[in-house]
XYZ file of C-alpha atoms in Angstrom:
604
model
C 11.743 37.708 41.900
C 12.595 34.008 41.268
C 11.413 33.879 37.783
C 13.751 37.214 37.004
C 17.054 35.466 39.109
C 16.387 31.840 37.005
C 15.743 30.276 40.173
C 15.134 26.008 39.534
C 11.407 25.996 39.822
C 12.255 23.710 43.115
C 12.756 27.043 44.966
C 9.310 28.062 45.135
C 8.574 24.178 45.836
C 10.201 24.419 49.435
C 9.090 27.821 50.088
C 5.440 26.990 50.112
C 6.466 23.951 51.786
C 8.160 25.597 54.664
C 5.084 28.240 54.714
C 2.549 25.487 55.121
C 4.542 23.376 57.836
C 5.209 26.285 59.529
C 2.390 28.231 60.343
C 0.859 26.019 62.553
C 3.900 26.191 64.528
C 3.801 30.116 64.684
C 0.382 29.716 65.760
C 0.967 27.891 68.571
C 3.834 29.643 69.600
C 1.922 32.922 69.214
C -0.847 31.380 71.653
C 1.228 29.643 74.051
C 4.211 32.571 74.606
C 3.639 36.601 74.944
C 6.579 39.085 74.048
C 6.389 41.500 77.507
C 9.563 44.116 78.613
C 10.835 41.578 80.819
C 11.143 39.011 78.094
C 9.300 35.701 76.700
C 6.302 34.763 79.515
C 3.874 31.634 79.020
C 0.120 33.531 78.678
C -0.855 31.371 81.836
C 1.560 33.190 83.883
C 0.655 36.637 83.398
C -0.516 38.620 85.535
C -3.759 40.725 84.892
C -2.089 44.053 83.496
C 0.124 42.088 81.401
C -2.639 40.107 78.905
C -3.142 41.759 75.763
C -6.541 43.068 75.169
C -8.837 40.709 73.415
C -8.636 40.898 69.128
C -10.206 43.590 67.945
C -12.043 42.823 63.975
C -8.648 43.807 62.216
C -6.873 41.048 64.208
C -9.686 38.525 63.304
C -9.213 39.753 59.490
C -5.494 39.426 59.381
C -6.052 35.875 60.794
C -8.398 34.994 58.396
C -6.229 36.277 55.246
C -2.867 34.399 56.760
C -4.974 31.057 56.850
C -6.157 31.774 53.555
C -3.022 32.145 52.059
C -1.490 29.443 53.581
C -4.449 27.480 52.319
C -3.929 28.958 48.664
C -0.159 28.202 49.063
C -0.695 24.622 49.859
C -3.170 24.088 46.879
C -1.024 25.589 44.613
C 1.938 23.285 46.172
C -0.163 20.293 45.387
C -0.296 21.382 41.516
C 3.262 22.092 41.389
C 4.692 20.028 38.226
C 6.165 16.538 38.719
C 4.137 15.886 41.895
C 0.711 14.656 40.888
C 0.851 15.793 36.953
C 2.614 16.887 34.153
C 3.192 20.281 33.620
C 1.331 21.899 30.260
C 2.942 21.720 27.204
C 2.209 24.116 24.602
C -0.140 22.490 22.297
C -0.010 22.838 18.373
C -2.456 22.527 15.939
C -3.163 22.830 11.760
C -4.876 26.060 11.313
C -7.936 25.286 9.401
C -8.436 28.449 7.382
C -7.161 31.854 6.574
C -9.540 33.525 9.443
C -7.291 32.200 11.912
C -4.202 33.753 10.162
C -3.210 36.501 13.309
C -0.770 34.195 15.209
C 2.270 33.879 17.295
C 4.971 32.270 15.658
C 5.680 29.802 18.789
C 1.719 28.730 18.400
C 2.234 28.877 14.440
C 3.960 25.652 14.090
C 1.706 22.691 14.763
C 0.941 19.702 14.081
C -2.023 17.634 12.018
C -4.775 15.661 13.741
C -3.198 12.936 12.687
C 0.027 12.814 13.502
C 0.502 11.423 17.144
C 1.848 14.715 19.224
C 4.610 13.845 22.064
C 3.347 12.386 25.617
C 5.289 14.867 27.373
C 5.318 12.554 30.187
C 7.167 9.871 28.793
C 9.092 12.553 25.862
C 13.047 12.977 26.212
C 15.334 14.975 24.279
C 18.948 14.021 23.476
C 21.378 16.986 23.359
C 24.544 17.371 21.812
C 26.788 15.749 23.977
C 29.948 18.358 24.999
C 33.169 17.713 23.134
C 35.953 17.256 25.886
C 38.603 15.742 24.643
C 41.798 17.348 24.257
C 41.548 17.654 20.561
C 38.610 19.873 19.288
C 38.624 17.417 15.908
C 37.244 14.914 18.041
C 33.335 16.916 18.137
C 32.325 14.357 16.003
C 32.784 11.484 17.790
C 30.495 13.798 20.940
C 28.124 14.437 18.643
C 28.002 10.706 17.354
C 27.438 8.795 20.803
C 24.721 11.903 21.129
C 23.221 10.392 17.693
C 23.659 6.734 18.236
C 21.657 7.169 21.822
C 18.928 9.217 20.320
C 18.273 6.452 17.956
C 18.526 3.561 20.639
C 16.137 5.224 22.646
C 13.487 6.201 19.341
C 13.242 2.918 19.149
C 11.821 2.095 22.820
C 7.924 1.724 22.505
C 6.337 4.318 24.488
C 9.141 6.691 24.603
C 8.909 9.630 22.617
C 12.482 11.293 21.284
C 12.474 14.778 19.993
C 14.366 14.942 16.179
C 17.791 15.335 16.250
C 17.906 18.679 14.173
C 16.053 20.368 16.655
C 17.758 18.459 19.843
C 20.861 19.588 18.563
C 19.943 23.346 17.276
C 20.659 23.879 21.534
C 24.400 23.126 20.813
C 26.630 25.873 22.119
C 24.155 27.543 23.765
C 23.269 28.564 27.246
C 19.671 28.025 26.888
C 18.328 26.827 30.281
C 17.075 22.979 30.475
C 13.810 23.887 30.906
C 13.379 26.673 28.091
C 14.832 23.737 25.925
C 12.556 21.387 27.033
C 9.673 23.855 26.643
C 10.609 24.739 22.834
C 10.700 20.697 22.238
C 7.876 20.005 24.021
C 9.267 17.139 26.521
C 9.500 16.561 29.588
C 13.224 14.892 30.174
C 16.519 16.141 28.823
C 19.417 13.971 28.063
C 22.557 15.663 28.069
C 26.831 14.900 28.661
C 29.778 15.006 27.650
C 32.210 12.530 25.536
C 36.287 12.881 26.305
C 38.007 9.967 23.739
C 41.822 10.108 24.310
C 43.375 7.365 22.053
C 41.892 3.659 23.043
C 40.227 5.381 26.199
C 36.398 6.860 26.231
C 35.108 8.531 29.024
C 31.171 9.571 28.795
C 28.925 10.959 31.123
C 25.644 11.508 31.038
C 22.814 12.632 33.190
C 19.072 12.344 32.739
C 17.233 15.942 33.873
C 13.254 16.375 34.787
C 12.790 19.295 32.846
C 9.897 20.588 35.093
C 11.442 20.581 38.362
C 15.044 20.845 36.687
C 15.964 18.184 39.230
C 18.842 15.805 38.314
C 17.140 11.992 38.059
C 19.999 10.068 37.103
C 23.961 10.077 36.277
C 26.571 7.807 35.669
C 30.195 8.326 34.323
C 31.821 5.945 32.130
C 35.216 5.073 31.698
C 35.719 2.204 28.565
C 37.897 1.090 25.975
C 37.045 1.969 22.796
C 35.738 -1.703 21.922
C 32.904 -1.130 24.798
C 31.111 1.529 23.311
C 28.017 -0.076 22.221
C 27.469 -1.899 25.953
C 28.025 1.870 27.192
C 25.464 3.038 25.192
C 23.084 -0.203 25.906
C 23.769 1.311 29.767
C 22.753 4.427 29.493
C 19.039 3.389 27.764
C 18.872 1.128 30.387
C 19.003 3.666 32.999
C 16.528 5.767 30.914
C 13.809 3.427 31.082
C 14.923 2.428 34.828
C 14.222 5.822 35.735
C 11.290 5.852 33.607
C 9.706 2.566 34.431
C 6.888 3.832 36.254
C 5.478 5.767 33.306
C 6.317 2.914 30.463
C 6.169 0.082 32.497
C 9.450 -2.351 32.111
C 11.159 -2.385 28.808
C 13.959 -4.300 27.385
C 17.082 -2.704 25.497
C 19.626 -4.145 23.436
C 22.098 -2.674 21.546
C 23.421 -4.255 18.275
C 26.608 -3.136 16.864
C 26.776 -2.060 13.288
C 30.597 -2.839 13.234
C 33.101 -4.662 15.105
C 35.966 -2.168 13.296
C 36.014 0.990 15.431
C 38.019 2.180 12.444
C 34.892 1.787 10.249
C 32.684 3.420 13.341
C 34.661 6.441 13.500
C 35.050 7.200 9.689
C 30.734 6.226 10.047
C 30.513 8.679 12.801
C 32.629 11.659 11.374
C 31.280 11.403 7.778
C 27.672 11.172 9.476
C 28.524 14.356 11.243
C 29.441 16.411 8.183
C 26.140 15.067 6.575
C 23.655 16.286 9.037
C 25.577 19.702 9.360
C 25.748 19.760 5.146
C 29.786 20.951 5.554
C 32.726 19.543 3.825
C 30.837 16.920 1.802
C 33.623 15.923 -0.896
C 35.730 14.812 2.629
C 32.478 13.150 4.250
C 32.081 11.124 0.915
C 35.903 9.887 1.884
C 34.876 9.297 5.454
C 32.458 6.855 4.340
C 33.926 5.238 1.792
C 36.849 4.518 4.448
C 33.920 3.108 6.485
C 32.677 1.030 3.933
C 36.344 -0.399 3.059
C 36.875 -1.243 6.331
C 33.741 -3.027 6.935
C 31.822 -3.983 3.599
C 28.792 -5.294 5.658
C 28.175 -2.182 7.721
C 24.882 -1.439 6.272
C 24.445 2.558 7.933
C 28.139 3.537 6.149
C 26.480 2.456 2.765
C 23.181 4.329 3.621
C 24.493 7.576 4.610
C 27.311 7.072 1.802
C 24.060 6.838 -0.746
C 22.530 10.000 0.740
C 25.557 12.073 0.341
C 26.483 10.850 -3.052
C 22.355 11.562 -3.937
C 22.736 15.046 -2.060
C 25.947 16.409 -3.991
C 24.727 14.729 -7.044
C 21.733 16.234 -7.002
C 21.278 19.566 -4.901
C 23.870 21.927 -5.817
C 26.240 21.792 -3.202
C 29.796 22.960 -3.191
C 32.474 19.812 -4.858
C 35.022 19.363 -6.609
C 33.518 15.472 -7.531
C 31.845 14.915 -10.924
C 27.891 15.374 -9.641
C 26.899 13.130 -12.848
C 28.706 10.278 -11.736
C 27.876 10.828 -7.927
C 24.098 10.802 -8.567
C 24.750 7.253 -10.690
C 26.580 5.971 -7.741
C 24.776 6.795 -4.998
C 22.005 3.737 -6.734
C 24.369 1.488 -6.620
C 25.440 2.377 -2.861
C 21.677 2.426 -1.893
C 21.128 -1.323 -3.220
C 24.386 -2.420 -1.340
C 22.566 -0.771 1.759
C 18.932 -2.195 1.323
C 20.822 -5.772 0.487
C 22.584 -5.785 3.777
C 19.231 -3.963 5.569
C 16.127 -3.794 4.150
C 14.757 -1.844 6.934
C 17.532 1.175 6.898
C 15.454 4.033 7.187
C 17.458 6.447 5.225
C 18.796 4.122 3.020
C 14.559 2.998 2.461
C 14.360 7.364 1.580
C 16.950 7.628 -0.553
C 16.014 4.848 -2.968
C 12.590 6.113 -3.154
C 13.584 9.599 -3.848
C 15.838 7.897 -6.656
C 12.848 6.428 -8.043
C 10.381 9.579 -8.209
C 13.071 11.721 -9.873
C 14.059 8.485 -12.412
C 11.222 10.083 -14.782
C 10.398 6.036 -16.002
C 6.669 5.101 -16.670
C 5.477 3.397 -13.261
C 9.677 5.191 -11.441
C 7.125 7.886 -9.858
C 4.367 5.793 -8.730
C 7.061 3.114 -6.602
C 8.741 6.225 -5.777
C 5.627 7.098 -3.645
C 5.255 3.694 -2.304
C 8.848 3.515 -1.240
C 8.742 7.327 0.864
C 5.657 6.288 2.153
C 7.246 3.123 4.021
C 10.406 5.142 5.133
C 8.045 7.991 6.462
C 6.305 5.484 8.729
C 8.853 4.076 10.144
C 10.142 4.518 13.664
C 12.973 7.074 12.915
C 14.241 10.603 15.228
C 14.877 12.342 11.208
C 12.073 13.868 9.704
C 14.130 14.137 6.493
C 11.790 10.800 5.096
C 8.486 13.099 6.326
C 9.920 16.083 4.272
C 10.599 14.122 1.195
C 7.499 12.394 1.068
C 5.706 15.812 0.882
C 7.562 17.241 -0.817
C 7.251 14.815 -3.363
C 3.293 15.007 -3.174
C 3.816 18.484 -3.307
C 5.310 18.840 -6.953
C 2.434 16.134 -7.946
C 0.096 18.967 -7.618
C -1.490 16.529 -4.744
C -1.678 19.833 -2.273
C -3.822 18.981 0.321
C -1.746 15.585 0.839
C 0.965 17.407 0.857
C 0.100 19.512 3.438
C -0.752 16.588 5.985
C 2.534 15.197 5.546
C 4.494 18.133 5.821
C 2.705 18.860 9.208
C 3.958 15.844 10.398
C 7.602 16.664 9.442
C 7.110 19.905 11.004
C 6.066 19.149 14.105
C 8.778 16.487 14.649
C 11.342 18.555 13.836
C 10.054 22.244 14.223
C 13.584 24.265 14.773
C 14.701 23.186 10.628
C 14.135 25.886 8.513
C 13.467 23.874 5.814
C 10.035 22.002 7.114
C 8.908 25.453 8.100
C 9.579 26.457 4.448
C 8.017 24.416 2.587
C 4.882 24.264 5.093
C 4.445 28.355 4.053
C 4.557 27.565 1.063
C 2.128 24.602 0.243
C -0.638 26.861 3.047
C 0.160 29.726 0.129
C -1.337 27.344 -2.332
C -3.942 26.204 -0.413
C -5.074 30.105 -0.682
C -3.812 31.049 3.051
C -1.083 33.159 1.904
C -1.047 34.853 5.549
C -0.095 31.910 7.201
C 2.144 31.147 4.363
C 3.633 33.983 5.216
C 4.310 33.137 8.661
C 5.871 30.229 8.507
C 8.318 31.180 5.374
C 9.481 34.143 7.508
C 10.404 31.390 10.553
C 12.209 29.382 8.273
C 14.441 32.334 7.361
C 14.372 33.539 11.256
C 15.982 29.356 11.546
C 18.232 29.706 8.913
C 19.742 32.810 9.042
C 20.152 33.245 5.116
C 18.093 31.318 3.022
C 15.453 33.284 1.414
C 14.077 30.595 -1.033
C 10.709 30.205 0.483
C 9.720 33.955 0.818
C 10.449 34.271 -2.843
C 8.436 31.518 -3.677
C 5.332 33.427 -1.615
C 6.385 36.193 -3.422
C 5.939 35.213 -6.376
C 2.489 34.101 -5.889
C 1.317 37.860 -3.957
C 2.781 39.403 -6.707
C 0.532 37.357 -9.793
C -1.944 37.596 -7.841
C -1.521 41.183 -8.169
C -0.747 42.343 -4.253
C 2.516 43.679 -4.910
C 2.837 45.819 -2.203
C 2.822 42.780 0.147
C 5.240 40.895 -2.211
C 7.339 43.851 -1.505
C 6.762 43.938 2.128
C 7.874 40.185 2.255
C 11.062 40.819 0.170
C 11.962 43.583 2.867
C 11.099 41.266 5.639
C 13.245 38.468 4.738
C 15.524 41.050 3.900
C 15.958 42.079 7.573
C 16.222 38.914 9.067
C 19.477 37.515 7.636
C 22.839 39.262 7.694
C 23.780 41.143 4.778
C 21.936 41.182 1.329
C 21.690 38.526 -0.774
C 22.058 39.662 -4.623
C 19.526 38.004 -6.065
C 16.777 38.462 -3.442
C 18.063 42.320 -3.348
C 17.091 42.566 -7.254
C 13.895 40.843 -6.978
C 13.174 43.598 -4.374
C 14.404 46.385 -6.861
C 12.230 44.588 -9.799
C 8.856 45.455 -8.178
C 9.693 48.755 -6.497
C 10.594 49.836 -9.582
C 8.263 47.994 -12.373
C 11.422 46.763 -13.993
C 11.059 43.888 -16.749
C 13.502 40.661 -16.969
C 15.506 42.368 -19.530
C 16.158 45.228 -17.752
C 16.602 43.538 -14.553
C 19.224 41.484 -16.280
C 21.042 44.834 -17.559
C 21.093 46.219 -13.837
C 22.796 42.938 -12.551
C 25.205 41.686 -15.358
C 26.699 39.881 -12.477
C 24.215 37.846 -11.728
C 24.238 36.744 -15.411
C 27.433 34.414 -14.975
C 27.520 30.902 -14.129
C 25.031 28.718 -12.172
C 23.172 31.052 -10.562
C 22.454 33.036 -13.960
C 19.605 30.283 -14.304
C 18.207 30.597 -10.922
C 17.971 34.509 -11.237
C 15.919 34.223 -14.763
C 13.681 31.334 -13.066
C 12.803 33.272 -9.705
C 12.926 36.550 -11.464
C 10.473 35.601 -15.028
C 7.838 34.001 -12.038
C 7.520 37.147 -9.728
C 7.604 39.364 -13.021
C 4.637 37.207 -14.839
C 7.256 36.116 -17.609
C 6.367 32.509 -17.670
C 7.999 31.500 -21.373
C 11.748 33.338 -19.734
C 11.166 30.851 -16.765
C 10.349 27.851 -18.444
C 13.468 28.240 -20.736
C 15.750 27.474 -17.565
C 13.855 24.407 -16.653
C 15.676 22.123 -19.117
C 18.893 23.400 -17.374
C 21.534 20.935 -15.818
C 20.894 23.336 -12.343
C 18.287 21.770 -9.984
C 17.361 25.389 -8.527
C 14.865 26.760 -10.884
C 13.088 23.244 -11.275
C 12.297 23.594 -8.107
C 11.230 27.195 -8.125
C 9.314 26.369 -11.293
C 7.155 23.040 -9.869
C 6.562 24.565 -6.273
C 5.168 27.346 -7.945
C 2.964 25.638 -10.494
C 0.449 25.032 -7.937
C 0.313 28.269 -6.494
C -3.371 29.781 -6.987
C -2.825 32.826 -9.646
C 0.057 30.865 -11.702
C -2.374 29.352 -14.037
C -0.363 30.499 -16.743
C 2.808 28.937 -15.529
C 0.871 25.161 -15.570
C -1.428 25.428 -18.300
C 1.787 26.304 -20.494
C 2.350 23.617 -23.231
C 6.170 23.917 -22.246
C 4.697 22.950 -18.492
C 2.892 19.745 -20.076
C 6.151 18.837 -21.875
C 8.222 18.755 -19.005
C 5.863 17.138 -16.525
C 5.939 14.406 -19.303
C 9.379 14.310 -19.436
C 9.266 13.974 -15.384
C 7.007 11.049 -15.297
C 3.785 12.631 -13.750
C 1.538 12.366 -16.505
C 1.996 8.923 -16.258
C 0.770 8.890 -12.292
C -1.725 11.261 -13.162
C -3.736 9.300 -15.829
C -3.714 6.564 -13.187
C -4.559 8.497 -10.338
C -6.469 11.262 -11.619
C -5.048 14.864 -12.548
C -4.405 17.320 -9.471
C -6.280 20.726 -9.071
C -9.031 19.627 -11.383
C -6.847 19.901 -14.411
C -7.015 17.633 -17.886
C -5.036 17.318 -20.962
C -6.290 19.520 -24.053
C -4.714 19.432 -27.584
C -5.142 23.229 -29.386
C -3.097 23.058 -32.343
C -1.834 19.673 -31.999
C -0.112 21.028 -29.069
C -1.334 19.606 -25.387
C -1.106 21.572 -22.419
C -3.104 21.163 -19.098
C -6.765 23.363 -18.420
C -7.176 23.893 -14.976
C -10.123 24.540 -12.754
C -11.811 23.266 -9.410
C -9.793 21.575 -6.678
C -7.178 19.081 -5.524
């Protein structure tokens, strides 16, 4: 009954409580008093014909069972959470082969041996802090104290802080505290709200035990503007106050990126737009405001550098010149390192510059660089995800794998890491799993479909295309409406069309930037590798993708022992890494013809 009315587990907590401490008292109550018809009697002054008869073996049973449950009760109060222990946190692990493929999708998502899970104990999550000032523009600023504290307290040794993507995934919702907690796998809960009326800042913010629900701290705050960084300094203070007894005694200070709260408010709304990938060409502005401002503020030029990369780079919606934004965003990122060497994103970005800049040894210090970002202390998983990524199109699969664990299980509610888990388990041969976790990501997401088709693609060379099919369908069903280009890859197999008659069908998916995308994803599911390869020398970034993730897929030989393959992984730099380092998936150059492709065999 108090699980089905959401009664605070606390509930059941003084219930027992009560039940122990008062028993006893019944008992000797019951022995001392006797109910007669002329009203409450002590036993020692009854008469004769007014004792009750002695206890027959019922009476000695029911005794028995009341003590016994009372005893039970009392055990069980003992092992109630956040009195002696921690309450159990659902544990995830790597699944170590395609036997153990039947799973629940909660279970699914785990994380590798050796990546450090969360101490639940000493594990907090910040939430998006509630927008409550009177104008609804001002959501960035709530969700940018939310940010700025989630990164103060990452940095505490001993505390662990659940990533910000899935933290903030809760926003707008009326998810309970400890179904939050329970998806995140911690045991506090950080939440408030932020009302900023011009110079004026009012925050409050209260620290929750997510076991017992019980409120452990709060504290409102009413500043100027120019005190926000000793508010914040506050608040982690009274974190590890409360929190002492599980770290021990830790120190906190706060060190303020900017003195213009101009500059911190451009930094905090461009930021904002970033994480939530909306309205780009405007967060660009943001920034740039930020950096004009104050040209020392070292996070403005990082995040300025990752935007600039992003558009540049990844397709997204602008009206900018992407050429020039991908050439700028180096420049940015050196103005960022110069001012902080240890920015984490800024430490990401530059080495993702490097492993796409296609020079000699660009790939190798590429590598080096994602590597450092992705170990340091950061609440993003975004340097995680790149780094494996980047493994990933190496052909260095099981690598890959380990590192994209990692980014998974620190940030498990982002479609993406889910995404490209499926699909580097897919070429490790556990297609099933795969599976699994490609359908999550588009469960996250709501709409993106580009992982499924990837696992697609490698069912259907493999020759199961009814569970290509069934995948297609799938994806199909989770995600409002239906996308045109996943609807015709659908139609393709049901029907046994080829490219060129797939491209009749869907003349309208022959125009403009997606035209490329549609003969890349299309030419891989239907086996025509030479149609696919065509779009890779494309100005799109889309079907380079599609075209290296799939190269290591099991049954797409064909795709990388193509001599149009070997070309452009020339062109990309990774021949260069791999004569160093040794070719992936057993593979080595051969020349037929006085043309060199890769032959495959073996393992990575």
């Amino acid at each position: 009954v108090l699980e089905n009315t959401a009664a605070p587990s606390w509930v059941m907590q003084v219930i027992l409580l009560v039940l122990a401490l008062g028993f006893p008292l019944a008992v000797i109550l019951a022995w001392a008093f006797e109910v007669t018809p002329d009203g409450v009697k002590r036993t020692e002054s009854l008469e004769a014909d007014e004792r009750p008869p002695s206890m027959a073996a019922p009476d000695y049973l029911l005794v028995g069972l009341m003590v016994t449950v009372v005893v039970i009760a009392g055990v069980q109060f003992a092992r109630m959470p956040g009195q002696h222990e921690a309450p159990p946190v659902p544990r995830t692990a790597s699944i170590p082969d395609e036997s153990e493929a039947s799973i629940d999708l909660e279970t699914a998502v785990g994380a590798s041996d050796s990546f450090e899970p969360i101490d639940e104990r000493t594990s907090i999550a910040v939430l998006a802090f509630e927008n409550m000032s009177p104008d609804p523009d001002n959501a960035y600023f709530a969700d940018g104290i939310s940010e700025e504290l989630l990164n103060i307290l990452a940095e505490i040794d001993g505390l662990k802080v659940a990533s910000r993507t899935s933290a903030f995934s809760f926003k707008g919702t009326s998810t309970p505290i400890p179904q939050i907690a329970e998806q995140l796998g911690v045991r506090h809960v950080l939440e408030g709200s932020v009302r900023k009326q011009g110079n004026r800042v009012r925050i409050t913010a209260q620290l929750i035990e997510a076991g017992d629900d019980a409120h452990l701290w709060s504290e409102v705050y009413d500043r100027e503007l120019d005190d926000i960084f000793a508010v914040q300094e506050e608040i982690a203070r009274s974190i590890t106050g409360e929190l002492e007894s599980l770290l021990g005694t830790r120190s906190v200070a706060v060190a303020a990126p900017t003195r213009n709260m101009d500059a911190y408010q451009s930094y905090l709304r461009g930021r904002s737009r970033f994480y939530q990938r909306v309205m780009l060409d405007e967060a660009i502005e943001d920034l740039r405001r930020a950096v004009a401002a104050d040209p020392d503020f070292a996070a403005a030029w990082a995040f300025l550098a990752a935007i600039e990369y992003v558009v540049g780079n990844d397709g997204y919606p602008t009206e900018l010149d992407q050429d020039a934004l991908t050439l700028k965003s180096v420049e940015t990122v050196d103005r960022a390192l110069s001012l902080n060497p240890d920015n984490v994103m800024a430490l990401a970005i530059k080495g993702q510059q490097l492993f796409d800049a296609t020079s000699t040894d660009s790939v190798e210090q590429g590598l080096t660089m994602l590597e450092s970002a992705a170990s340091r202390v950061t609440p993003d998983s975004t340097p995680r995800l790149w780094l494996g990524l980047s493994l990933f199109q190496l052909g260095e699969v099981a690598r890959a794998l380990e590192v994209l664990e990692q980014a998974q299980a620190q940030d498990p509610l982002v479609a993406i890491n889910n995404g490209y888990l499926g699909v580097v388990h897919a070429a490790l041969g556990r297609t099933e799993i795969g599976r699994s976790y490609a359908l999550r990501s588009v469960e996250l997401s709501g709409s993106l479909t580009f992982w499924t088709n990837l696992l697609a693609i490698e069912l259907a060379n493999s020759g199961d295309i009814a569970s290509a099919v069934d995948l297609l369908r799938e994806s199909l069903e989770a995600i409002d409406g239906e996308p045109p280009l996943q609807g015709a890859l659908l139609e393709a197999l049901t029907e046994g069309l080829t490219l060129e008659q797939l491209e009749q069908r869907h003349p309208e998916l022959m125009e403009g930037a997606v035209a490329s995308f549609f003969r890349t994803n299309a030419g891989l599911l239907l086996g025509e590798i030479d149609a696919a390869l065509d779009e890779a020398d494309g100005p799109i970034t889309g079907p380079r993708y599609s075209l290296i993730n799939s190269a290591w897929m099991p049954s797409m030989s064909a795709l990388r022992e193509h001599p149009a393959f070997f070309r452009w992984v020339t062109e990309l730099g990774y021949v260069d890494y791999w004569q160093k380092h040794g070719f992936p998936l057993g593979c080595a150059p051969v020349v037929e013809a006085g043309v060199t492709r890769l032959e495959c065999g073996g393992e990575s």
